[in-house]
Tab-separated table of C-alpha atoms and ligand atoms in Angstrom:
chain	number	residue	atom	x	y	z
A	1	UNK	CA	51.757	149.422	156.073
A	2	UNK	CA	54.408	146.734	156.133
A	3	UNK	CA	58.019	147.837	155.572
A	4	UNK	CA	59.362	147.929	152.135
A	5	UNK	CA	63.127	146.865	152.186
A	6	UNK	CA	63.748	148.332	148.810
A	7	UNK	CA	62.880	151.971	149.803
A	8	UNK	CA	65.524	154.592	149.100
A	9	UNK	CA	66.348	155.304	152.664
A	10	UNK	CA	66.837	151.274	153.258
A	11	UNK	CA	69.331	151.162	150.427
A	12	UNK	CA	71.222	154.058	151.826
A	13	UNK	CA	71.442	152.541	155.106
A	14	UNK	CA	72.643	149.384	153.627
A	15	UNK	CA	75.148	151.518	151.683
A	16	UNK	CA	73.989	150.597	148.192
A	17	UNK	CA	73.252	154.413	147.537
A	18	UNK	CA	75.497	157.115	148.590
A	19	UNK	CA	74.549	159.943	150.796
A	20	UNK	CA	76.092	163.159	151.963
A	21	UNK	CA	76.488	162.160	155.871
A	22	UNK	CA	75.948	164.663	158.580
A	23	UNK	CA	76.013	162.529	161.562
A	24	UNK	CA	75.791	158.864	162.731
A	25	UNK	CA	75.547	156.817	165.892
A	26	UNK	CA	73.937	153.424	167.066
A	27	UNK	CA	70.566	154.906	166.849
A	28	UNK	CA	70.384	156.875	163.689
A	29	UNK	CA	72.057	157.985	160.474
A	30	UNK	CA	71.755	161.550	159.117
A	31	UNK	CA	72.420	162.963	155.840
A	32	UNK	CA	71.763	165.965	153.772
A	33	UNK	CA	68.468	166.342	151.574
A	34	UNK	CA	69.125	165.717	147.904
A	35	UNK	CA	66.664	168.513	147.303
A	36	UNK	CA	67.336	170.981	150.142
A	37	UNK	CA	64.366	173.390	150.952
A	38	UNK	CA	66.637	175.304	153.365
A	39	UNK	CA	70.342	176.233	153.884
A	40	UNK	CA	70.237	173.427	156.324
A	41	UNK	CA	68.045	170.432	155.477
A	42	UNK	CA	69.112	167.281	157.098
A	43	UNK	CA	67.161	163.944	157.081
A	44	UNK	CA	67.567	161.856	160.220
A	45	UNK	CA	66.597	158.188	159.941
A	46	UNK	CA	66.397	155.327	162.604
A	47	UNK	CA	68.511	152.085	161.755
A	48	UNK	CA	65.448	149.931	162.248
A	49	UNK	CA	62.687	149.136	160.021
A	50	UNK	CA	59.923	151.714	160.664
A	51	UNK	CA	57.541	153.140	158.132
A	52	UNK	CA	56.779	156.469	159.612
A	53	UNK	CA	56.557	158.495	162.592
A	54	UNK	CA	53.268	156.939	163.604
A	55	UNK	CA	54.756	153.228	163.393
A	56	UNK	CA	58.051	154.138	165.063
A	57	UNK	CA	56.515	155.829	168.211
A	58	UNK	CA	53.929	152.966	168.651
A	59	UNK	CA	56.383	150.275	167.888
A	60	UNK	CA	59.943	150.935	168.653
A	61	UNK	CA	61.372	150.513	172.308
A	62	UNK	CA	61.716	153.597	174.479
A	63	UNK	CA	65.573	153.371	174.468
A	64	UNK	CA	65.329	153.517	170.533
A	65	UNK	CA	62.820	156.269	170.531
A	66	UNK	CA	65.097	158.394	173.130
A	67	UNK	CA	68.297	157.500	171.082
A	68	UNK	CA	66.664	158.525	168.002
A	69	UNK	CA	65.613	162.066	169.090
A	70	UNK	CA	68.549	162.583	170.983
A	71	UNK	CA	70.504	162.170	167.528
A	72	UNK	CA	67.904	164.675	165.817
A	73	UNK	CA	69.355	167.456	168.681
A	74	UNK	CA	72.881	166.181	168.026
A	75	UNK	CA	72.334	166.930	164.135
A	76	UNK	CA	70.809	170.604	165.012
A	77	UNK	CA	74.251	171.110	167.260
A	78	UNK	CA	76.471	170.052	164.626
A	79	UNK	CA	74.931	171.959	161.926
A	80	UNK	CA	74.912	174.888	164.053
A	81	UNK	CA	71.052	175.654	164.007
A	82	UNK	CA	70.805	174.909	167.705
A	83	UNK	CA	72.132	178.610	167.972
A	84	UNK	CA	70.033	180.079	165.424
A	85	UNK	CA	66.764	178.189	165.515
A	86	UNK	CA	65.525	175.140	163.495
A	87	UNK	CA	62.323	173.333	162.661
A	88	UNK	CA	61.675	169.831	162.622
A	89	UNK	CA	59.101	167.952	160.347
A	90	UNK	CA	57.888	164.236	159.911
A	91	UNK	CA	55.439	163.639	157.339
A	92	UNK	CA	53.165	160.632	158.145
A	93	UNK	CA	50.815	158.968	155.206
A	94	UNK	CA	49.098	160.494	152.223
A	95	UNK	CA	47.788	163.657	153.377
A	96	UNK	CA	51.249	164.864	154.726
A	97	UNK	CA	52.826	163.854	151.314
A	98	UNK	CA	55.110	161.434	152.834
A	99	UNK	CA	57.377	160.031	149.908
A	100	UNK	CA	59.650	157.684	151.418
A	101	UNK	CA	58.254	154.815	153.493
A	102	UNK	CA	61.093	154.911	156.215
A	103	UNK	CA	60.448	157.096	159.230
A	104	UNK	CA	62.578	160.180	158.860
A	105	UNK	CA	62.894	163.581	160.506
A	106	UNK	CA	63.645	166.719	158.474
A	107	UNK	CA	65.903	169.271	160.233
A	108	UNK	CA	65.572	172.791	158.588
A	109	UNK	CA	66.982	175.845	159.493
A	110	UNK	CA	69.774	178.338	158.409
A	111	UNK	CA	67.419	180.991	157.632
A	112	UNK	CA	64.188	182.604	158.935
A	113	UNK	CA	61.632	179.794	158.581
A	114	UNK	CA	58.508	181.822	158.638
A	115	UNK	CA	55.551	180.566	160.972
A	116	UNK	CA	54.551	176.927	160.217
A	117	UNK	CA	53.347	176.325	156.711
A	118	UNK	CA	53.587	180.002	155.708
B	1	5GP	P1	59.139	163.148	152.563
B	1	5GP	O1	58.441	163.743	151.445
B	1	5GP	O2	58.986	161.431	152.858
B	1	5GP	O3	58.741	163.491	153.819
B	1	5GP	O4	60.793	163.361	152.489
B	1	5GP	C1	61.553	162.758	151.571
B	1	5GP	C2	62.754	163.616	151.445
B	1	5GP	O5	63.663	162.608	150.896
B	1	5GP	C3	62.491	164.698	150.423
B	1	5GP	O6	62.904	165.763	150.811
B	1	5GP	C4	63.588	164.183	149.193
B	1	5GP	O7	64.287	165.431	148.754
B	1	5GP	C5	64.464	163.215	150.067
B	1	5GP	N1	65.147	162.389	149.043
B	1	5GP	C6	64.491	161.591	148.301
B	1	5GP	N2	65.565	160.727	147.799
B	1	5GP	C7	66.670	161.130	148.203
B	1	5GP	C8	67.937	160.460	147.996
B	1	5GP	O8	68.288	159.444	147.422
B	1	5GP	N3	68.868	160.911	148.597
B	1	5GP	C9	68.712	162.169	149.735
B	1	5GP	N4	69.897	162.406	150.302
B	1	5GP	N5	67.559	162.591	149.748
B	1	5GP	C10	66.414	162.173	149.052
């Protein structure tokens, strides 16, 4: 799949659409999900053009991958869910219902999350 520059997260990265920012560094931007599924629901996105987890891990340089996942952990720290527990989810493709074609990780927590998909 080629990268679509008009996807909603690309517009957020360019500052064309506002977001409720939770964290930012050289590798990632994190912002609160517009329709949260948990008390803490933050989306973490890389700054480069990657369509999904599959694309990101196959194509991005190791330093970029490391920087991105370090940012995910910083988001957990900043939101406090590192203390109470959290779940990270990344949907890739149709069967996972990925709806935005810019790689993102959901950080979910702030309440007992149940076991996996339950
Ligand atoms: P996916 O289904 O691709 O894994 O997750 C996309 C997520 O992006 C959804 O949880 C959805 O609520 C969120 N989302 C879609 N559009 C926007 C938006 O404009 N702003 C924010 N903050 N979140 C969005």
